[in-house]
């Protein structure tokens, strides 16, 4: 190909992407920004021996194979993305999920495509429908799209109430379903999600966030992407794969849907993230081993809470759960901080409930001691 002849269109495309980025400069709200804003609000100089179970991170970190892959590629890090790493990862991920590679877009975490989906598909005329409580990032993005956010309570079993969600806005642009849900860790049955897909308002899309799907027994809805339905499914390597600080996430959808997200600008992927993610996928034991490790710790903690008369909300199947403390949640969070245990935040709809992330067994035993101490003391505001 004549490179000189190609140059104007390349420059034109870059200029378009840059102007799109400027026109929509919209800070992305993430789990990290929410969790660490809370730490600053606590006036935190976080002590080195603090228990940090506040951001749904995975204390196991990246697998050994992922770390080895990072170490191997690091000396080549003086160059930008070598492109074949992006292609190899995309192909591997697509093959594993029964998709063609152009149905997969890779980002530095799934927070980016989540935010861009809301920007691309909602507007003052086309609202966003979410559950309450659920992950806050989609609603935060409506600040930039001008959309109305319709908040629908969870069902009695703490699933997404898909019938009420579908009815919430006949002109909806996006219906967001987080399965398992952050913060409750509770799941929504696949048949409910398929019902929402079949009955959602015309012109809307379903945004199914499967950040925590590997930690549950729920079946993914990625097969609906292969069937060209109106949905985008998000995955992240921040949770079961322990790569929150390495940054890799994936959006899966029809190429015409994904193209709308890419208009918001995509930074080249760090090669370290691409090789670490591919190495993680290559280990068939990684997900089942980690899923069991996290589930064992979660179940032991929840059993202890129940045995001591504390109320866990619903049946969590994730690396987080909520406790209804029966008192002001902020007060509990602040008092736990005094014990060097940092838990997650509260959601305004349930001001007495606090979110706890599942840490290591040792961290959770420190949490148990601290929680009992705090709850045995009179409530503080
Ligand atoms: C429900 C949900 N979706 C998406 C994300 C984004 O994760 P990341 O940007 O690290 O991939 C998170 C992070 O905690 C989350 O809880």
Short mmCIF file of C-alpha atoms and ligand atoms in Angstrom, two decimals:
data_model
loop_
_atom_site.label_atom_id
_atom_site.label_comp_id
_atom_site.label_asym_id
_atom_site.label_seq_id
_atom_site.Cartn_x
_atom_site.Cartn_y
_atom_site.Cartn_z
CA UNK A 1 0.00 0.00 0.00
CA UNK A 2 1.17 3.57 -0.75
CA UNK A 3 1.77 4.86 2.77
CA UNK A 4 1.83 8.51 1.71
CA UNK A 5 -1.55 8.14 0.05
CA UNK A 6 -2.89 6.54 3.22
CA UNK A 7 -1.61 9.30 5.50
CA UNK A 8 -4.42 11.88 5.17
CA UNK A 9 -7.07 9.36 6.18
CA UNK A 10 -4.97 8.16 9.11
CA UNK A 11 -4.44 11.72 10.29
CA UNK A 12 -8.11 12.41 9.71
CA UNK A 13 -9.11 9.41 11.81
CA UNK A 14 -6.73 10.32 14.65
CA UNK A 15 -8.03 13.90 14.55
CA UNK A 16 -11.59 12.61 14.76
CA UNK A 17 -10.76 10.39 17.72
CA UNK A 18 -8.97 13.21 19.48
CA UNK A 19 -11.82 15.66 18.94
CA UNK A 20 -14.32 13.03 20.12
CA UNK A 21 -12.20 12.57 23.24
CA UNK A 22 -12.08 16.32 23.88
CA UNK A 23 -15.76 16.82 23.24
CA UNK A 24 -16.67 14.16 25.75
CA UNK A 25 -13.91 14.65 28.34
CA UNK A 26 -15.68 12.82 31.09
CA UNK A 27 -13.80 11.41 34.06
CA UNK A 28 -14.55 7.71 34.51
CA UNK A 29 -15.85 6.66 37.91
CA UNK A 30 -14.31 3.32 38.89
CA UNK A 31 -14.28 0.96 41.85
CA UNK A 32 -10.80 2.31 42.63
CA UNK A 33 -11.89 5.96 42.56
CA UNK A 34 -14.95 5.21 44.70
CA UNK A 35 -13.07 3.07 47.21
CA UNK A 36 -10.10 5.40 47.52
CA UNK A 37 -12.30 8.51 47.77
CA UNK A 38 -13.79 6.79 50.80
CA UNK A 39 -10.31 6.19 52.25
CA UNK A 40 -9.45 9.90 51.90
CA UNK A 41 -12.79 10.82 53.49
CA UNK A 42 -11.70 8.73 56.48
CA UNK A 43 -8.64 10.98 56.75
CA UNK A 44 -6.59 7.98 55.92
CA UNK A 45 -2.97 7.56 56.38
CA UNK A 46 -3.50 3.86 55.84
CA UNK A 47 -1.18 1.95 58.17
CA UNK A 48 1.02 -0.67 56.48
CA UNK A 49 -0.62 -3.50 58.44
CA UNK A 50 -4.17 -2.38 57.59
CA UNK A 51 -6.70 -4.93 56.33
CA UNK A 52 -7.90 -3.56 52.97
CA UNK A 53 -11.18 -5.24 52.08
CA UNK A 54 -12.70 -2.13 50.58
CA UNK A 55 -12.37 -2.34 46.77
CA UNK A 56 -13.34 -5.87 45.68
CA UNK A 57 -9.72 -6.62 44.85
CA UNK A 58 -8.22 -10.09 44.76
CA UNK A 59 -5.51 -10.51 47.40
CA UNK A 60 -3.95 -13.37 45.38
CA UNK A 61 -2.87 -10.91 42.68
CA UNK A 62 -1.84 -12.06 39.19
CA UNK A 63 -1.00 -15.75 38.71
CA UNK A 64 2.62 -16.92 38.57
CA UNK A 65 2.31 -17.46 34.81
CA UNK A 66 0.96 -13.91 34.41
CA UNK A 67 3.87 -12.47 36.43
CA UNK A 68 6.38 -14.48 34.36
CA UNK A 69 4.82 -13.19 31.14
CA UNK A 70 5.05 -9.60 32.42
CA UNK A 71 8.72 -10.08 33.36
CA UNK A 72 9.48 -11.48 29.91
CA UNK A 73 7.83 -8.66 27.97
CA UNK A 74 9.03 -5.82 30.24
CA UNK A 75 12.38 -5.32 28.44
CA UNK A 76 10.43 -4.74 25.21
CA UNK A 77 8.30 -2.09 26.94
CA UNK A 78 10.20 0.77 25.31
CA UNK A 79 8.01 0.23 22.27
CA UNK A 80 4.29 0.92 21.94
CA UNK A 81 1.89 -1.94 21.55
CA UNK A 82 3.41 -4.41 19.14
CA UNK A 83 -0.11 -5.11 17.84
CA UNK A 84 0.43 -8.81 17.50
CA UNK A 85 0.01 -9.06 21.28
CA UNK A 86 -3.36 -7.36 21.03
CA UNK A 87 -4.32 -9.59 18.11
CA UNK A 88 -3.16 -12.76 19.86
CA UNK A 89 -5.05 -11.90 23.03
CA UNK A 90 -8.20 -10.90 21.12
CA UNK A 91 -8.13 -14.10 19.06
CA UNK A 92 -7.57 -16.29 22.15
CA UNK A 93 -10.37 -14.59 24.08
CA UNK A 94 -12.75 -14.70 21.11
CA UNK A 95 -12.07 -18.41 20.49
CA UNK A 96 -12.69 -19.25 24.15
CA UNK A 97 -16.07 -17.48 24.02
CA UNK A 98 -17.27 -18.74 20.64
CA UNK A 99 -16.97 -15.31 19.00
CA UNK A 100 -15.31 -13.83 15.94
CA UNK A 101 -12.46 -11.48 16.89
CA UNK A 102 -14.32 -8.38 15.70
CA UNK A 103 -16.92 -9.07 18.40
CA UNK A 104 -14.25 -8.41 21.07
CA UNK A 105 -12.78 -5.01 22.06
CA UNK A 106 -9.98 -4.85 24.61
CA UNK A 107 -9.52 -1.98 27.07
CA UNK A 108 -7.41 -1.15 30.10
CA UNK A 109 -10.13 -2.49 32.40
CA UNK A 110 -13.88 -2.87 31.84
CA UNK A 111 -14.61 0.49 33.48
CA UNK A 112 -13.80 2.23 30.18
CA UNK A 113 -16.25 0.35 27.92
CA UNK A 114 -18.88 0.55 30.67
CA UNK A 115 -18.57 4.34 30.71
CA UNK A 116 -18.45 4.61 26.91
CA UNK A 117 -21.57 2.45 26.53
CA UNK A 118 -23.54 4.87 28.66
CA UNK A 119 -22.14 7.84 26.69
CA UNK A 120 -22.88 6.19 23.34
CA UNK A 121 -26.36 4.80 23.97
CA UNK A 122 -28.01 7.16 26.47
CA UNK A 123 -28.99 10.83 26.08
CA UNK A 124 -31.57 13.26 27.49
CA UNK A 125 -34.15 11.37 25.37
CA UNK A 126 -32.91 7.84 26.13
CA UNK A 127 -32.45 7.00 29.79
CA UNK A 128 -30.41 4.53 31.77
CA UNK A 129 -32.12 1.85 33.87
CA UNK A 130 -30.22 0.33 36.79
CA UNK A 131 -30.94 -1.58 39.95
CA UNK A 132 -30.58 -0.05 43.38
CA UNK A 133 -28.22 -0.85 44.93
CA UNK A 134 -25.85 -1.68 42.08
CA UNK A 135 -22.46 -0.58 40.77
CA UNK A 136 -22.47 3.23 40.68
CA UNK A 137 -20.32 3.79 37.57
CA UNK A 138 -23.11 3.70 34.94
CA UNK A 139 -25.19 6.32 36.78
CA UNK A 140 -22.07 8.47 37.22
CA UNK A 141 -21.60 8.42 33.42
CA UNK A 142 -25.10 9.88 32.82
CA UNK A 143 -23.71 13.17 34.12
CA UNK A 144 -21.99 13.44 30.73
CA UNK A 145 -24.70 11.99 28.48
CA UNK A 146 -27.48 14.01 30.11
CA UNK A 147 -29.62 10.89 30.52
CA UNK A 148 -32.08 10.31 33.34
CA UNK A 149 -31.12 7.38 35.55
CA UNK A 150 -34.06 5.20 36.59
CA UNK A 151 -33.29 3.24 39.75
CA UNK A 152 -35.28 0.04 40.31
CA UNK A 153 -35.19 -1.83 43.65
CA UNK A 154 -33.81 -5.39 43.66
CA UNK A 155 -36.33 -8.24 44.08
CA UNK A 156 -37.00 -10.01 47.39
CA UNK A 157 -34.15 -12.43 46.54
CA UNK A 158 -31.90 -9.47 45.63
CA UNK A 159 -31.87 -10.25 41.90
CA UNK A 160 -32.39 -7.56 39.26
CA UNK A 161 -36.15 -7.01 38.88
CA UNK A 162 -36.09 -7.32 35.09
CA UNK A 163 -39.83 -6.79 34.61
CA UNK A 164 -39.71 -3.50 36.55
CA UNK A 165 -36.49 -2.51 34.76
CA UNK A 166 -38.02 -3.07 31.32
CA UNK A 167 -41.09 -1.04 32.35
CA UNK A 168 -39.07 1.81 33.91
CA UNK A 169 -38.40 3.82 30.72
CA UNK A 170 -40.15 3.01 27.42
CA UNK A 171 -37.49 5.08 25.60
CA UNK A 172 -34.52 3.64 27.54
CA UNK A 173 -31.11 3.65 25.85
CA UNK A 174 -29.37 1.19 28.20
CA UNK A 175 -30.50 -1.35 30.80
CA UNK A 176 -27.57 -2.25 33.06
CA UNK A 177 -27.47 -5.71 34.68
CA UNK A 178 -24.56 -6.60 36.95
CA UNK A 179 -24.35 -10.36 37.51
CA UNK A 180 -23.35 -11.12 40.25
CA UNK A 181 -24.31 -7.70 41.51
CA UNK A 182 -21.86 -5.28 43.09
CA UNK A 183 -22.38 -4.60 46.03
CA UNK A 184 -24.66 -7.46 47.15
CA UNK A 185 -22.88 -10.35 45.39
CA UNK A 186 -26.34 -11.75 44.62
CA UNK A 187 -27.18 -13.26 41.24
CA UNK A 188 -29.86 -12.81 38.60
CA UNK A 189 -31.00 -16.00 36.82
CA UNK A 190 -29.98 -16.26 33.17
CA UNK A 191 -33.61 -16.74 32.13
CA UNK A 192 -34.46 -13.33 33.64
CA UNK A 193 -31.68 -11.68 31.64
CA UNK A 194 -32.87 -13.40 28.47
CA UNK A 195 -36.40 -12.20 29.23
CA UNK A 196 -35.10 -8.62 29.53
CA UNK A 197 -33.25 -9.04 26.23
CA UNK A 198 -36.41 -10.23 24.47
CA UNK A 199 -38.69 -7.56 26.00
CA UNK A 200 -36.54 -4.44 26.42
CA UNK A 201 -37.73 -1.16 24.87
CA UNK A 202 -37.11 -0.95 21.11
CA UNK A 203 -33.78 0.65 20.25
CA UNK A 204 -32.26 0.01 23.69
CA UNK A 205 -29.36 -2.27 24.50
CA UNK A 206 -28.66 -4.48 27.49
CA UNK A 207 -25.31 -3.90 29.19
CA UNK A 208 -24.50 -7.09 31.11
CA UNK A 209 -21.59 -6.64 33.46
CA UNK A 210 -20.01 -10.04 34.18
CA UNK A 211 -17.07 -8.67 36.21
CA UNK A 212 -17.72 -11.30 38.92
CA UNK A 213 -19.32 -14.10 36.88
CA UNK A 214 -16.42 -16.53 37.42
CA UNK A 215 -17.00 -16.42 41.16
CA UNK A 216 -20.58 -17.69 40.83
CA UNK A 217 -22.21 -20.75 39.27
CA UNK A 218 -24.23 -18.56 36.91
CA UNK A 219 -24.06 -19.19 33.18
CA UNK A 220 -22.80 -16.28 31.10
CA UNK A 221 -24.97 -14.65 28.42
CA UNK A 222 -22.04 -14.29 26.00
CA UNK A 223 -23.77 -16.77 23.67
CA UNK A 224 -26.35 -14.02 23.01
CA UNK A 225 -23.53 -11.86 21.61
CA UNK A 226 -22.69 -14.60 19.11
CA UNK A 227 -26.38 -14.52 18.10
CA UNK A 228 -26.07 -10.81 17.18
CA UNK A 229 -28.51 -9.64 19.86
CA UNK A 230 -28.66 -6.06 21.14
CA UNK A 231 -26.33 -6.45 24.10
CA UNK A 232 -22.82 -5.74 25.24
CA UNK A 233 -21.21 -8.08 27.78
CA UNK A 234 -18.32 -6.82 29.92
CA UNK A 235 -15.55 -8.88 31.49
CA UNK A 236 -12.56 -7.80 33.56
CA UNK A 237 -9.25 -9.36 34.57
CA UNK A 238 -9.37 -7.33 37.82
CA UNK A 239 -11.31 -9.89 39.87
CA UNK A 240 -10.76 -13.65 39.61
CA UNK A 241 -7.52 -13.09 37.66
CA UNK A 242 -6.18 -10.61 40.25
CA UNK A 243 -5.01 -8.02 37.70
CA UNK A 244 -6.74 -4.84 38.98
CA UNK A 245 -3.48 -2.90 38.93
CA UNK A 246 -2.33 -4.38 35.60
CA UNK A 247 -5.55 -3.31 33.79
CA UNK A 248 -7.30 -5.47 31.22
CA UNK A 249 -11.00 -5.64 30.40
CA UNK A 250 -13.09 -6.74 27.46
CA UNK A 251 -16.34 -5.62 25.82
CA UNK A 252 -18.14 -8.21 23.70
CA UNK A 253 -20.82 -7.20 21.24
CA UNK A 254 -21.80 -6.90 17.59
CA UNK A 255 -19.16 -4.94 15.68
CA UNK A 256 -21.62 -2.09 14.97
CA UNK A 257 -22.26 -1.69 18.73
CA UNK A 258 -18.57 -1.86 19.64
CA UNK A 259 -17.72 0.73 16.96
CA UNK A 260 -19.88 3.27 18.82
CA UNK A 261 -17.73 2.76 21.93
CA UNK A 262 -14.46 3.07 20.06
CA UNK A 263 -15.45 6.54 18.86
CA UNK A 264 -14.69 7.70 22.41
CA UNK A 265 -10.99 6.95 21.95
CA UNK A 266 -9.03 3.94 22.91
CA UNK A 267 -5.55 4.22 24.37
CA UNK A 268 -3.14 1.54 23.18
CA UNK A 269 -3.16 -1.43 25.54
CA UNK A 270 -0.11 -1.93 27.76
CA UNK A 271 1.71 -5.00 26.46
CA UNK A 272 2.19 -6.18 30.05
CA UNK A 273 -1.59 -6.43 30.48
CA UNK A 274 -2.07 -8.30 27.21
CA UNK A 275 0.54 -10.98 27.88
CA UNK A 276 -0.53 -11.38 31.52
CA UNK A 277 -4.17 -11.79 30.52
CA UNK A 278 -3.30 -14.35 27.84
CA UNK A 279 -1.14 -16.31 30.27
CA UNK A 280 -4.04 -16.29 32.75
CA UNK A 281 -6.43 -17.70 30.16
CA UNK A 282 -3.97 -20.47 29.31
CA UNK A 283 -4.21 -22.00 32.82
CA UNK A 284 -7.39 -24.13 33.00
CA UNK A 285 -7.05 -24.59 36.79
CA UNK A 286 -6.79 -20.92 37.67
CA UNK A 287 -10.50 -19.99 37.70
CA UNK A 288 -11.83 -23.10 39.51
CA UNK A 289 -9.05 -22.99 42.12
CA UNK A 290 -9.53 -19.31 42.88
CA UNK A 291 -13.30 -19.55 42.78
CA UNK A 292 -13.19 -22.25 45.47
CA UNK A 293 -10.62 -20.37 47.57
CA UNK A 294 -12.74 -17.22 47.59
CA UNK A 295 -16.01 -19.15 48.13
CA UNK A 296 -14.55 -21.07 51.11
CA UNK A 297 -13.47 -17.83 52.78
CA UNK A 298 -16.76 -16.11 51.98
CA UNK A 299 -18.85 -18.98 53.34
CA UNK A 300 -16.75 -19.24 56.53
CA UNK A 301 -17.14 -15.49 57.14
CA UNK A 302 -20.87 -15.46 56.42
CA UNK A 303 -21.43 -18.50 58.65
CA UNK A 304 -19.61 -16.76 61.47
CA UNK A 305 -21.66 -13.60 60.97
CA UNK A 306 -24.92 -15.60 61.02
CA UNK A 307 -23.84 -17.59 64.10
CA UNK A 308 -23.17 -14.32 65.89
CA UNK A 309 -26.56 -12.83 65.01
CA UNK A 310 -25.44 -10.44 62.27
CA UNK A 311 -27.54 -10.12 59.12
CA UNK A 312 -25.97 -10.77 55.72
CA UNK A 313 -28.15 -9.56 52.83
CA UNK A 314 -29.34 -12.30 50.46
CA UNK A 315 -27.16 -15.17 49.22
CA UNK A 316 -23.89 -13.75 47.92
CA UNK A 317 -21.91 -15.62 45.23
CA UNK A 318 -19.02 -13.24 44.67
CA UNK A 319 -16.01 -11.71 46.39
CA UNK A 320 -18.24 -9.23 48.22
CA UNK A 321 -21.35 -9.19 50.37
CA UNK A 322 -23.37 -6.72 52.41
CA UNK A 323 -24.15 -6.72 56.10
CA UNK A 324 -27.24 -4.95 57.42
CA UNK A 325 -25.69 -3.54 60.58
CA UNK A 326 -28.97 -2.14 61.93
CA UNK A 327 -27.19 1.15 62.63
CA UNK A 328 -25.61 3.98 60.66
CA UNK A 329 -23.28 2.29 58.16
CA UNK A 330 -20.86 5.23 58.01
CA UNK A 331 -20.41 4.96 61.77
CA UNK A 332 -19.53 1.26 61.45
CA UNK A 333 -17.05 1.95 58.64
CA UNK A 334 -15.38 4.71 60.65
CA UNK A 335 -15.21 2.60 63.82
CA UNK A 336 -13.67 -0.32 61.89
CA UNK A 337 -11.05 2.02 60.55
CA UNK A 338 -10.05 2.61 64.18
CA UNK A 339 -9.31 -1.14 64.28
CA UNK A 340 -7.21 -0.84 61.09
CA UNK A 341 -9.86 -2.70 59.07
CA UNK A 342 -11.03 -0.86 55.94
CA UNK A 343 -14.27 -2.14 54.47
CA UNK A 344 -16.25 -0.81 51.49
CA UNK A 345 -18.81 1.91 51.26
CA UNK A 346 -22.56 2.26 51.80
CA UNK A 347 -25.23 2.80 49.13
CA UNK A 348 -27.66 5.65 49.97
CA UNK A 349 -30.72 3.40 49.44
CA UNK A 350 -29.58 1.19 52.35
CA UNK A 351 -27.77 3.54 54.78
CA UNK A 352 -27.39 0.82 57.42
CA UNK A 353 -25.76 -1.74 55.11
CA UNK A 354 -22.01 -1.93 54.48
CA UNK A 355 -20.13 -3.80 51.75
CA UNK A 356 -17.31 -6.12 52.70
CA UNK A 357 -14.84 -7.65 50.23
CA UNK A 358 -13.63 -11.22 50.79
CA UNK A 359 -9.92 -11.05 51.63
CA UNK A 360 -7.52 -13.77 52.75
CA UNK A 361 -8.57 -16.10 55.60
CA UNK A 362 -6.17 -14.19 57.87
CA UNK A 363 -7.64 -10.82 56.86
CA UNK A 364 -11.16 -12.11 57.44
CA UNK A 365 -10.28 -13.36 60.89
CA UNK A 366 -8.97 -9.86 61.73
CA UNK A 367 -12.19 -8.47 60.26
CA UNK A 368 -14.28 -10.75 62.52
CA UNK A 369 -12.51 -9.60 65.68
CA UNK A 370 -12.77 -5.94 64.68
CA UNK A 371 -16.40 -6.21 63.59
CA UNK A 372 -17.46 -7.83 66.87
CA UNK A 373 -15.59 -5.17 68.86
CA UNK A 374 -17.32 -2.40 66.90
CA UNK A 375 -20.78 -3.96 67.09
CA UNK A 376 -20.42 -4.71 70.83
CA UNK A 377 -19.75 -1.00 71.43
CA UNK A 378 -22.53 1.61 71.37
CA UNK A 379 -23.25 2.97 67.85
CA UNK A 380 -21.34 6.07 66.82
CA UNK A 381 -22.52 8.47 64.12
C1 LIG B 1 -19.38 -4.36 38.60
C2 LIG B 1 -18.06 -3.86 38.12
N1 LIG B 1 -17.91 -3.62 36.82
C3 LIG B 1 -16.77 -3.17 36.33
C4 LIG B 1 -15.69 -2.93 37.14
C5 LIG B 1 -14.47 -2.37 36.51
O1 LIG B 1 -13.33 -3.05 36.77
P1 LIG B 1 -11.98 -2.73 35.99
O2 LIG B 1 -12.08 -1.37 35.38
O3 LIG B 1 -10.93 -2.86 37.03
O4 LIG B 1 -11.89 -3.77 34.93
C6 LIG B 1 -15.81 -3.17 38.52
C7 LIG B 1 -14.70 -2.93 39.45
O5 LIG B 1 -14.76 -3.21 40.61
C8 LIG B 1 -17.03 -3.63 39.02
O6 LIG B 1 -17.23 -3.87 40.31
#
